[in-house]
Coordinates of C-alpha atoms and ligand atoms in Angstrom, one line a residue:
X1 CA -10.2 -14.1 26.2
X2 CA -9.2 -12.8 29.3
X3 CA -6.0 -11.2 29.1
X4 CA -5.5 -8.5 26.6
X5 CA -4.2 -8.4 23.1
X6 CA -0.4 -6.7 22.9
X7 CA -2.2 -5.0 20.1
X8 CA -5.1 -3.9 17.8
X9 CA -5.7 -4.3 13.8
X10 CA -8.5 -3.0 11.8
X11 CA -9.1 -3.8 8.3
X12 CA -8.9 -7.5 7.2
X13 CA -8.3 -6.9 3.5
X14 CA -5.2 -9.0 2.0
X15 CA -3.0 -6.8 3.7
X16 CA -4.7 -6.3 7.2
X17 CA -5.3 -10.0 7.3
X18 CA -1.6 -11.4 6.2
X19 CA -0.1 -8.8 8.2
X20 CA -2.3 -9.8 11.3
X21 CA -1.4 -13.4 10.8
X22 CA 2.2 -12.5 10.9
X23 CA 2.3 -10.6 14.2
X24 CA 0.4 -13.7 16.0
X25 CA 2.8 -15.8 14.0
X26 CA 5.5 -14.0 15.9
X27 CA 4.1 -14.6 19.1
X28 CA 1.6 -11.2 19.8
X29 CA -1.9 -11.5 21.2
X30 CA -3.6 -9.5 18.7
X31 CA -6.8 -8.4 18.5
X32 CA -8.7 -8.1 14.9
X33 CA -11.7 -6.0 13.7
X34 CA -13.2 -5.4 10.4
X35 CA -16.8 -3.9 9.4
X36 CA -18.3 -6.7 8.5
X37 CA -18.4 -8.9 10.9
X38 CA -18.4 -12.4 9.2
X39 CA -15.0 -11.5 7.6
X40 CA -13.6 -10.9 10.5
X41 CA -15.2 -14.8 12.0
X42 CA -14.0 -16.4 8.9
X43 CA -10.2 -14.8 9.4
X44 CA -10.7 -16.2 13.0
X45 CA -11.9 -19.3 11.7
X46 CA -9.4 -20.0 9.1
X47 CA -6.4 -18.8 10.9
X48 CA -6.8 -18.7 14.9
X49 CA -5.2 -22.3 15.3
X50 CA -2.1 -21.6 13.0
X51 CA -0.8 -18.7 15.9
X52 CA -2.2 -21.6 18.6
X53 CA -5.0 -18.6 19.3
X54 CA -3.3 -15.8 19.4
X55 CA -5.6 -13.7 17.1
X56 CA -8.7 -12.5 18.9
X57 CA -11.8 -11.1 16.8
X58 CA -13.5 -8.0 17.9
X59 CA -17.8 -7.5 16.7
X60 CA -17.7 -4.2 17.5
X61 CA -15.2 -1.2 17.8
X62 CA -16.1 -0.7 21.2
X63 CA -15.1 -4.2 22.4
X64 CA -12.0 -4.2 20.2
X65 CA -10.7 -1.1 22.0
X66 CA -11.4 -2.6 25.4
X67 CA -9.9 -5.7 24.4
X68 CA -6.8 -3.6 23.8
X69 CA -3.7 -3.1 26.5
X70 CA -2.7 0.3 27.2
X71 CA -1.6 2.3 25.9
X72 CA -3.0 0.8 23.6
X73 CA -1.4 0.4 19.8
X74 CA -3.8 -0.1 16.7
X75 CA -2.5 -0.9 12.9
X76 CA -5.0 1.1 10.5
X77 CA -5.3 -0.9 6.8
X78 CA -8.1 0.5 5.5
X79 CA -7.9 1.8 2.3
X80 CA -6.2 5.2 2.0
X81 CA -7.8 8.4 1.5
X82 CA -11.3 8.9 3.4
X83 CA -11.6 5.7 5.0
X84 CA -8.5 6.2 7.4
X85 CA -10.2 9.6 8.0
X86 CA -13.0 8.0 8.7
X87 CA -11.5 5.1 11.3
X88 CA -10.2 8.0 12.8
X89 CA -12.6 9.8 13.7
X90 CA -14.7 6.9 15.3
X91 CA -11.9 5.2 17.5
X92 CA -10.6 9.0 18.8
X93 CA -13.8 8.7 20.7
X94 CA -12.8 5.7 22.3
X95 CA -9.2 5.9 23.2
X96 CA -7.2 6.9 25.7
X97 CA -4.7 9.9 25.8
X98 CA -1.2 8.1 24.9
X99 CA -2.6 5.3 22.9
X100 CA -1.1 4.9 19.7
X101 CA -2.6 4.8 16.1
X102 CA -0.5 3.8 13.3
X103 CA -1.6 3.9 10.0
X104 CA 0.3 1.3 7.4
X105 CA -2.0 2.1 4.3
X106 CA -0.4 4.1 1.3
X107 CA -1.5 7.1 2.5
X108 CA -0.1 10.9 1.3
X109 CA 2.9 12.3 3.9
X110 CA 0.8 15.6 4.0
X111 CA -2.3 13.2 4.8
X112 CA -0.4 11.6 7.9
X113 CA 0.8 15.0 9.0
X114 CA -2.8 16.3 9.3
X115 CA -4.0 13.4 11.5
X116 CA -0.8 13.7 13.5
X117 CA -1.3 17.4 14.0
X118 CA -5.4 16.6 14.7
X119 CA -4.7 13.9 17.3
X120 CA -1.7 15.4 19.1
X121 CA -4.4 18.3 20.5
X122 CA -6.1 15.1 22.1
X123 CA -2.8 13.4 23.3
X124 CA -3.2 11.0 20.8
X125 CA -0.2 9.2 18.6
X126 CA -0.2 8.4 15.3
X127 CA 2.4 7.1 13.6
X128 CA 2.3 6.9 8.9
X129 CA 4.1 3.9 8.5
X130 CA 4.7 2.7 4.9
X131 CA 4.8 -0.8 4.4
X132 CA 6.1 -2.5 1.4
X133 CA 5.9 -6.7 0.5
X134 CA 2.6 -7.1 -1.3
X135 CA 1.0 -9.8 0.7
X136 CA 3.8 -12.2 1.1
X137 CA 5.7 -9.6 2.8
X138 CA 2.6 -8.9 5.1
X139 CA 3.1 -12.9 6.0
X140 CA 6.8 -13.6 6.2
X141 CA 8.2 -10.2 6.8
X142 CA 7.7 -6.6 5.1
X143 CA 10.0 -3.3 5.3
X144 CA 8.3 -1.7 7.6
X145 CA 9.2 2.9 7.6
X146 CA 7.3 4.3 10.4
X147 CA 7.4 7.9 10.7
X148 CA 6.3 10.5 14.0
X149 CA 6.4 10.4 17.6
X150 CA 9.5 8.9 18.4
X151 CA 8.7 7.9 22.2
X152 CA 5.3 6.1 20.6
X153 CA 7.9 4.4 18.2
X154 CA 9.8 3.3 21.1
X155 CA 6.2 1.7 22.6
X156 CA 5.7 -0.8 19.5
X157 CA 9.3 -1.2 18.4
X158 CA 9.6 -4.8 19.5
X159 CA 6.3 -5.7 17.5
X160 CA 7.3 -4.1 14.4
X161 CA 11.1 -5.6 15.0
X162 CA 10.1 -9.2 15.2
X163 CA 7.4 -9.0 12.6
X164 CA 9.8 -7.1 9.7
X165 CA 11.6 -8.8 7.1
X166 CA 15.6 -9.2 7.7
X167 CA 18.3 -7.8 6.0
X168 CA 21.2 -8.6 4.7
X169 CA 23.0 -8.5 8.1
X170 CA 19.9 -10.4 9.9
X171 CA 18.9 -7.0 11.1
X172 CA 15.2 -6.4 10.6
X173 CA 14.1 -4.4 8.1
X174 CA 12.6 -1.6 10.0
X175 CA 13.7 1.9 11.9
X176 CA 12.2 5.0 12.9
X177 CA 12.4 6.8 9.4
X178 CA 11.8 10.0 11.7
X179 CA 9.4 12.8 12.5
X180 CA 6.0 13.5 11.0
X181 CA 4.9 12.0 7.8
X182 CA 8.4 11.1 7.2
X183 CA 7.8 7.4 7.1
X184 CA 4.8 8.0 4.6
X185 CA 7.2 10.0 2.4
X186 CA 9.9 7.4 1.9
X187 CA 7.4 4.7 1.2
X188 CA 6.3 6.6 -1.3
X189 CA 9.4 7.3 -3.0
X190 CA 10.1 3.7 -2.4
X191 CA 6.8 3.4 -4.7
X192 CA 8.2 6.0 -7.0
X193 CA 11.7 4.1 -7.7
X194 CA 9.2 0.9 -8.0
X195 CA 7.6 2.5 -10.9
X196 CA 10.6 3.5 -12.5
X197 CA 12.3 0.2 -12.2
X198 CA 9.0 -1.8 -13.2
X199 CA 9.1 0.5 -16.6
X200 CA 12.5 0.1 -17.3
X201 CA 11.7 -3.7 -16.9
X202 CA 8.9 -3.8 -19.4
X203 CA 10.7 -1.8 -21.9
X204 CA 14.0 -4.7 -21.8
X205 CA 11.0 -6.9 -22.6
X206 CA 9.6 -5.3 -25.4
X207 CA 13.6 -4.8 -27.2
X208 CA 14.1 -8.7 -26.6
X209 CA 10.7 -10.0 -27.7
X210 CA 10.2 -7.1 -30.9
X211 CA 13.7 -7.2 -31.9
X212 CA 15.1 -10.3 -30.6
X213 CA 12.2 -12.5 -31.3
X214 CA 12.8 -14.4 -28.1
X215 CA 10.0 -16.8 -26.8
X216 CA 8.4 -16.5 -23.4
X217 CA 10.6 -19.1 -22.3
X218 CA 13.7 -18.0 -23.7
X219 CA 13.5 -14.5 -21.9
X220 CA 12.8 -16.1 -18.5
X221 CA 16.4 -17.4 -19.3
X222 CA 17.4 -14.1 -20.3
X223 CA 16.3 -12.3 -17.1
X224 CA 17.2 -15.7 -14.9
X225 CA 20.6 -14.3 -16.6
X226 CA 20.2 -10.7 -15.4
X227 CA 19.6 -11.9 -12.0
X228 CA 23.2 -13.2 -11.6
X229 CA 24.3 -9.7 -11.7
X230 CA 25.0 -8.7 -8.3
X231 CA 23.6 -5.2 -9.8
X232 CA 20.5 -6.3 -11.2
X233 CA 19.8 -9.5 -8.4
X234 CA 16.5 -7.9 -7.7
X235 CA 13.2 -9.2 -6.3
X236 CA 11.5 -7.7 -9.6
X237 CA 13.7 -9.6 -12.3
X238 CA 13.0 -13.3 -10.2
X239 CA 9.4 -13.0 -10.5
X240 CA 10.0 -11.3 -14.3
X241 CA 11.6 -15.1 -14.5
X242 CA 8.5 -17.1 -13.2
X243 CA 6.3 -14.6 -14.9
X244 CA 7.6 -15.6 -18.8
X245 CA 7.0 -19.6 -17.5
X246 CA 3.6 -19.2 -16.3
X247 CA 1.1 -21.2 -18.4
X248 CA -2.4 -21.6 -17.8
X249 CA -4.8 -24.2 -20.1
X250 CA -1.7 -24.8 -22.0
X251 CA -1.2 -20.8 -22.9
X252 CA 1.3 -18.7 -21.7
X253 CA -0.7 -15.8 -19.5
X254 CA 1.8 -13.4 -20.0
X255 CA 0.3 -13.1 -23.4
X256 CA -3.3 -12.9 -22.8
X257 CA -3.0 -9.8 -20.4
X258 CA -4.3 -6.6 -21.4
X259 CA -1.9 -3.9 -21.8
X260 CA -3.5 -1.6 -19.7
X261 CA -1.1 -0.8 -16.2
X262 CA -3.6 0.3 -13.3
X263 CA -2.0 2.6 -10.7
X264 CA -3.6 3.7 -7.2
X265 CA -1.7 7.0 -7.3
X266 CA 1.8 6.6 -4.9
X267 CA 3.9 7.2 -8.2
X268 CA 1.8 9.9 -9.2
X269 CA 2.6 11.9 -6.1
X270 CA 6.5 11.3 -6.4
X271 CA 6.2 13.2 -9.6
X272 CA 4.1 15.5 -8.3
X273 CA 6.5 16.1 -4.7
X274 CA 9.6 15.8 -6.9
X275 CA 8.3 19.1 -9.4
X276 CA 7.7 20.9 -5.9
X277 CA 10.5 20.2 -4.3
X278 CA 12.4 21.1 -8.4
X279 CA 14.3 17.5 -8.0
X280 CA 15.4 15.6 -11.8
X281 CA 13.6 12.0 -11.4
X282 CA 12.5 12.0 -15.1
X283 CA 12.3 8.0 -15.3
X284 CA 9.8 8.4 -12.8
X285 CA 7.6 11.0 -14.2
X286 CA 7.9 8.9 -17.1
X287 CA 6.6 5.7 -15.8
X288 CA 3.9 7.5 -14.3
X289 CA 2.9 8.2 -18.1
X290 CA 3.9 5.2 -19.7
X291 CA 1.3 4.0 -17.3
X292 CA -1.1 6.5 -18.2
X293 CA -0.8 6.1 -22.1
X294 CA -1.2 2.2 -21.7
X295 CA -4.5 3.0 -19.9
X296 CA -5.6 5.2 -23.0
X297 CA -6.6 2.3 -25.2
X298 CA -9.4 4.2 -27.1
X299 CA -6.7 7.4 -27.8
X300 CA -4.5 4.4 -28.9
X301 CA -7.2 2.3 -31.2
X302 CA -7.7 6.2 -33.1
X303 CA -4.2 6.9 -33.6
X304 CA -3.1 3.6 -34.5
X305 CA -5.7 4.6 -37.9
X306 CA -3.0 7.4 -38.7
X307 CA 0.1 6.7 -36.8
X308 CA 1.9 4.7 -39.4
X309 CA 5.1 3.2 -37.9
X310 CA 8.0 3.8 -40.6
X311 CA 10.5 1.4 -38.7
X312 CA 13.1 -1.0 -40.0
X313 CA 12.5 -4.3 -38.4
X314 CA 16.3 -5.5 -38.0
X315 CA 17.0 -9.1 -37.8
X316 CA 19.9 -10.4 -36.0
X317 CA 22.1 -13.1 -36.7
X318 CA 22.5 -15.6 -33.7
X319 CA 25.8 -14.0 -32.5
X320 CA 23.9 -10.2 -32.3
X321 CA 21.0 -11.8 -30.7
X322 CA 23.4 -12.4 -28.0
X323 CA 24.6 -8.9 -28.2
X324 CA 21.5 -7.7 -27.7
X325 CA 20.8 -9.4 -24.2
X326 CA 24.4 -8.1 -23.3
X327 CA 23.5 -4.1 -24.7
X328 CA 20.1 -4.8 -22.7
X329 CA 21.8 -5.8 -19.3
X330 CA 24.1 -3.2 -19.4
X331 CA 21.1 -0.8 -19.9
X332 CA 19.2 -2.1 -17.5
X333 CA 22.2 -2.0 -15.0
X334 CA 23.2 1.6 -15.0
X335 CA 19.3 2.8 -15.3
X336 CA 18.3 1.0 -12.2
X337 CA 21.0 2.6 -10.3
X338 CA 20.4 5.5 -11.6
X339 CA 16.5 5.1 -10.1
X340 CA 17.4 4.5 -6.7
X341 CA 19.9 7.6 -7.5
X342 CA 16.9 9.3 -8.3
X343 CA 14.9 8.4 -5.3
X344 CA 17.3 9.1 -3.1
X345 CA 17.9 12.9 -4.3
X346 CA 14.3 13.2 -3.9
X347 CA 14.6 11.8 0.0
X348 CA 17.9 13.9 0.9
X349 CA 15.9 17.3 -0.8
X350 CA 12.4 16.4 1.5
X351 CA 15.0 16.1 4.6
X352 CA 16.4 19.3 4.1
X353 CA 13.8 21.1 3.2
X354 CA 11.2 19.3 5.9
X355 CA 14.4 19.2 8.9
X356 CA 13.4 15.4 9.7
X357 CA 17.5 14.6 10.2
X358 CA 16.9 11.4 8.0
X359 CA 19.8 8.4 8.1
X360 CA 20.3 7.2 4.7
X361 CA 22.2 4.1 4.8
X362 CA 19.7 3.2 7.3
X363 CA 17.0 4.1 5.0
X364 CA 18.9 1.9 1.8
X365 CA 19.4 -1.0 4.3
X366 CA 16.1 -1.4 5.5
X367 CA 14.8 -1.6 1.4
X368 CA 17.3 -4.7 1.7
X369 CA 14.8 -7.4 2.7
X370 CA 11.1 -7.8 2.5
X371 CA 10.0 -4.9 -0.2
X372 CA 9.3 -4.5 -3.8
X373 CA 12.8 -3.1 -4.8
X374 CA 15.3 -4.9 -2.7
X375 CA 18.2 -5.6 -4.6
X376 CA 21.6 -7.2 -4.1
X377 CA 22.7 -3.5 -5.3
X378 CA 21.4 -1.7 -2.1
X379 CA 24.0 -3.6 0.1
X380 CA 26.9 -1.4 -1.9
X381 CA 24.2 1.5 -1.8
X382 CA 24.2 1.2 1.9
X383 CA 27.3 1.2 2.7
X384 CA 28.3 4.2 0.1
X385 CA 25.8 6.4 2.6
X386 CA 27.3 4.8 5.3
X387 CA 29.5 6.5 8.3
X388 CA 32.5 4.2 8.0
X389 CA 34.1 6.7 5.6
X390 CA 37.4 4.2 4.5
X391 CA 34.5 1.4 3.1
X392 CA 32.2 4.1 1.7
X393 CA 34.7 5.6 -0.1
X394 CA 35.6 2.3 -1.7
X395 CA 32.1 1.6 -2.4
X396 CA 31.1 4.9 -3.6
X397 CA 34.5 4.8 -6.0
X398 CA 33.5 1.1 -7.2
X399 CA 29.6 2.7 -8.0
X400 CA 31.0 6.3 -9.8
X401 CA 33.6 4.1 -12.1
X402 CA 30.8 1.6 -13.0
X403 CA 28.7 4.3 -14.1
X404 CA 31.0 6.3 -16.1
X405 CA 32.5 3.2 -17.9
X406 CA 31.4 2.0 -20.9
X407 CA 28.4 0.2 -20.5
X408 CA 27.1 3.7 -21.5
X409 CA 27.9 2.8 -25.4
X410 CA 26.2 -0.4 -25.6
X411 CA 22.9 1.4 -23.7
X412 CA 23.3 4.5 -26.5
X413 CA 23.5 1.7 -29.2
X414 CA 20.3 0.2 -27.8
X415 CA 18.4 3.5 -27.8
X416 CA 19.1 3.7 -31.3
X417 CA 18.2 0.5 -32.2
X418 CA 14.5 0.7 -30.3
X419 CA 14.1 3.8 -31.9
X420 CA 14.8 2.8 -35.2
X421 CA 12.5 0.0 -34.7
X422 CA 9.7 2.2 -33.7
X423 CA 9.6 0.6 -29.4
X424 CA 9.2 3.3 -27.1
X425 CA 11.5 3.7 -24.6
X426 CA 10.8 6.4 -22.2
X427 CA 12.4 5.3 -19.1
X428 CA 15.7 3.9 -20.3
X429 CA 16.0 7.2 -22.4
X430 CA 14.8 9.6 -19.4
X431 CA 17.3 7.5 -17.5
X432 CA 20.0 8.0 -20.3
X433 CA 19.1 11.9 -20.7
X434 CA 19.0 12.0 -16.7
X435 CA 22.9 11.2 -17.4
X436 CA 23.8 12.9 -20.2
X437 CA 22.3 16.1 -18.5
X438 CA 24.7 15.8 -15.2
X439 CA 27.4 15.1 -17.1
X440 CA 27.3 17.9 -19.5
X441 CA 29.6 20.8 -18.1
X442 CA 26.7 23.3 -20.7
X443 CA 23.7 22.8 -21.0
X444 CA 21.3 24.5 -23.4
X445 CA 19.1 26.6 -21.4
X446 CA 20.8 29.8 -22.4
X447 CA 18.9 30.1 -25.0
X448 CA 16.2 29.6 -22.7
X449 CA 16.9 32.1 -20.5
X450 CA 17.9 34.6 -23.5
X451 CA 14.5 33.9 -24.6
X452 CA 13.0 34.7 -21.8
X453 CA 14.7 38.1 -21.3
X454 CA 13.8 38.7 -24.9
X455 CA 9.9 38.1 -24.5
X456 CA 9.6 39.0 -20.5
X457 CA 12.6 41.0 -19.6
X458 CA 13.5 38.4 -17.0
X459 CA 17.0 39.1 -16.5
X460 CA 19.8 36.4 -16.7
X461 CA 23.6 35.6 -15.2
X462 CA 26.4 35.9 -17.3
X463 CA 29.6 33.6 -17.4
X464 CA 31.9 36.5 -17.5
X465 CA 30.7 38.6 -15.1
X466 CA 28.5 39.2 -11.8
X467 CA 25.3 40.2 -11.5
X468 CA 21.9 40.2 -13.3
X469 CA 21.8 41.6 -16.9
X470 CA 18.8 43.0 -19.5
X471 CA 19.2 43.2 -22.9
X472 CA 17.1 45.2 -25.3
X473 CA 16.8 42.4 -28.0
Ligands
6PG501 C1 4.6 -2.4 -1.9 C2 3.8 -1.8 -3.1 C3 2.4 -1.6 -2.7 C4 1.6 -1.0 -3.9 C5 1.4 -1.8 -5.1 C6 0.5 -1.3 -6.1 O1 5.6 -1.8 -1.6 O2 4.3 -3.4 -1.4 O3 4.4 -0.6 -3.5 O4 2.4 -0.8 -1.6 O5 0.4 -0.7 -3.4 O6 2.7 -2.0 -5.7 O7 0.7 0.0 -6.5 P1 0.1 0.6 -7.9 O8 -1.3 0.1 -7.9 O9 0.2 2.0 -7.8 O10 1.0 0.0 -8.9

């Protein structure tokens, strides 16, 4: 090759490599490197004539960099934690000042503010950019929320712009989130909402199939059903629906797969952020565990000895059967807004708190296309945070009444009904308490804080007059 690559990739993983493809699809010299060099001559291999040679591989880090134009602009998808640390460290010694590093792993917001900080004193950019699609959206178009520098945002903007997914404008589904580890940040409470959603999900599986006896088939329908909801339409109900169909050897695989849900940490930290930052996004902390008890299957085998369920097992008549799927749609309506509602407290706290002047509409529209949790629902979301404040205030109006109607007493009737029949259902009842709790006008917690004046002498407010009070109990 004699000209240079528009720009640089390191890490040929599913990811790296789809991703890669996609930017040479687009029309990008890019170069390629990965440790081992016969993964990165197979990727060549395999894929060089699909972008009619626009993809260039590199055998050592050296030549990669100098096959680089400056300044020079290199996507990091190595896996997060010490490896990115590690990349780091080795190109720094072969860059330029002003050449740009942009990490799109999962990493921690803190993390990417760190190597920002680290770089800047050697005129470096770096730029945490979350990227959300799973490998299809690394191919056809991701949601792309870089965060940092916003001049070294300006320098890769028509990469990232052609190479993002599209909302549902036709705009792409990418912006400058803003400063610092920003971008990081709302990936990861993009990941958060995705874990709450997921849960909610799994639970409105185990109500149909436990108490509804529906077959595999039969609740692909269901969720096919869901999906016509201009609330629910979601990327994670249409695969729900090719999920329940999927049969291998004549079995349905849904069945055969262990219970067990792995997680690589992104929800985890939500929790963790949202506890710090004192933000309410209980369905999330409660995935998180969900997760974590399904992974406890020798705590589980034990219990299940002495844990005897005393449950009734109701059984429906064809006409509550169809009850049901209504009760569990309009559950699973008002606790996925009520997610993103969740997320998006935690994202309006961070920008507060952090100063990173964060757009919010911009933020909902870009989750339109291309990611895990886009959803007809965020085009109303969008433009409720939106500055035209005539259509917002329609929107928002249209949102508020829909949640304070009476879908509410068919999801109460479905807690009931799980509980009686011994299915847990954490996130729809987090989601439900998450509710009842900002629409009580009194909550319990005097007690609470009588309690703790009795036992600590911490002091509480009254309701009837100013100041802080101590009682001798
Ligand atoms: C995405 C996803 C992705 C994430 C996986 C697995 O937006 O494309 O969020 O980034 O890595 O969903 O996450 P867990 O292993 O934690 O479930």
């Amino acid at each position: 090759m004699s000209a240079k690559s528009t720009i640089g990739l390191v890490g040929l993983a599913t990811m790296g490599a789809n991703l890669a493809r996609n930017i040479a699809n687009k029309g990008f010299h890019i170069s390629v490197f990965n440790r081992t060099t016969e993964k990165t001559e197979k990727f060549i291999q395999d894929f060089g004539k699909e972008s009619k040679d626009k993809l260039h591989g590199s055998k050592t880090l050296k030549e990669f960099v100098a096959s680089l134009e400056t300044p020079r602009k290199i996507i990091l998808l190595v896996k997060a934690g010490q490896p990115v640390d590690d990349m780091i460290t080795e190109l720094a010694t072969l860059l330029d000042k002003n050449d740009i590093i942009i990490d799109c792993g999962n990493s921690h917001f803190k993390d990417t503010e760190r190597r920002q900080n680290a770089l800047a004193s050697q005129g470096l950019n770096f730029i945490g950019c979350g990227i959300s699609g799973g490998e299809e959206g690394a191919l056809h178009g991701p949601s792309l929320m870089p965060g940092g520098s916003k001049a070294a945002w300006e320098k890769i903007r028509p990469i990232f712009e052609k190479v993002a997914a599209k909302d549902f404008a036709g705009k792409p589904c990418v912006i400058h989130i803003g400063d610092l580890g920003s971008g990081h940040f709302v990936k990861m409470v993009h990941n958060g909402i995705e874990y709450a959603i997921m849960q909610i999900l799994a639970e409105s599986y185990d109500i149909l199939k436990t108490i509804g006896k529906f077959t595999n088939p039969e609740l692909s329908k269901i969720f096919a059903g869901y999906n016509k909801n201009s609330n629910l339409k979601s990327f994670l109900i249409e695969i729900t629906t090719k999920i329940f169909n999927k049969k291998e050897d004549g079995k349905f695989i849904i069945d055969y797969i262990k219970d067990a849900a792995g997680q690589k940490g992104t929800g985890k930290w939500t929790t963790e952020i949202a506890h710090d930052l004192g933000i309410y996004s209980p369905t999330i902390n409660v995935a998180v565990d969900a997760r974590i008890v399904s992974g406890d299957t020798s705590g589980r085998t034990m219990c299940q000895q002495f844990f005897t369920l005393k449950t009734s097992k109701t059984k429906l008549s064809p006409a509550a059967k169809k009850k049901l799927i209504k009760q569990v749609e309009d559950a699973l309506e008002l606790s996925t807004i009520l997610c993103y509602e969740q997320g998006l407290g935690l994202i309006v706290k961070a920008d507060r708190e952090y100063k990173w002047n964060l757009n919010y509409a911009e933020i909902i529209r870009i989750w339109q296309g291309g990611c895990i949790i886009r959803s007809t629902y965020l085009k109303d979301l969008a433009i409720a945070l939106g500055k035209d404040q005539k259509a917002s205030g329609k929107i928002f109006t249209k949102i508020m009444k829909n949640l304070g109607g009476d879908k509410q007493k068919f999801w109460r009737k479905l807690m009931s009904l799980s509980l009686e029949n011994g299915i847990p259902v954490p996130a729809f009842y987090a989601t439900l308490n998450y509710y009842d709790s900002y629409a009580k006008a009194r909550l319990p917690q005097n007690l609470i804080q009588a309690q703790r004046d009795f036992f600590g002498a911490h002091g509480y407010e009254r309701t009837d007059k100013e100041g802080s009070f101590h009682t001798e109990w």
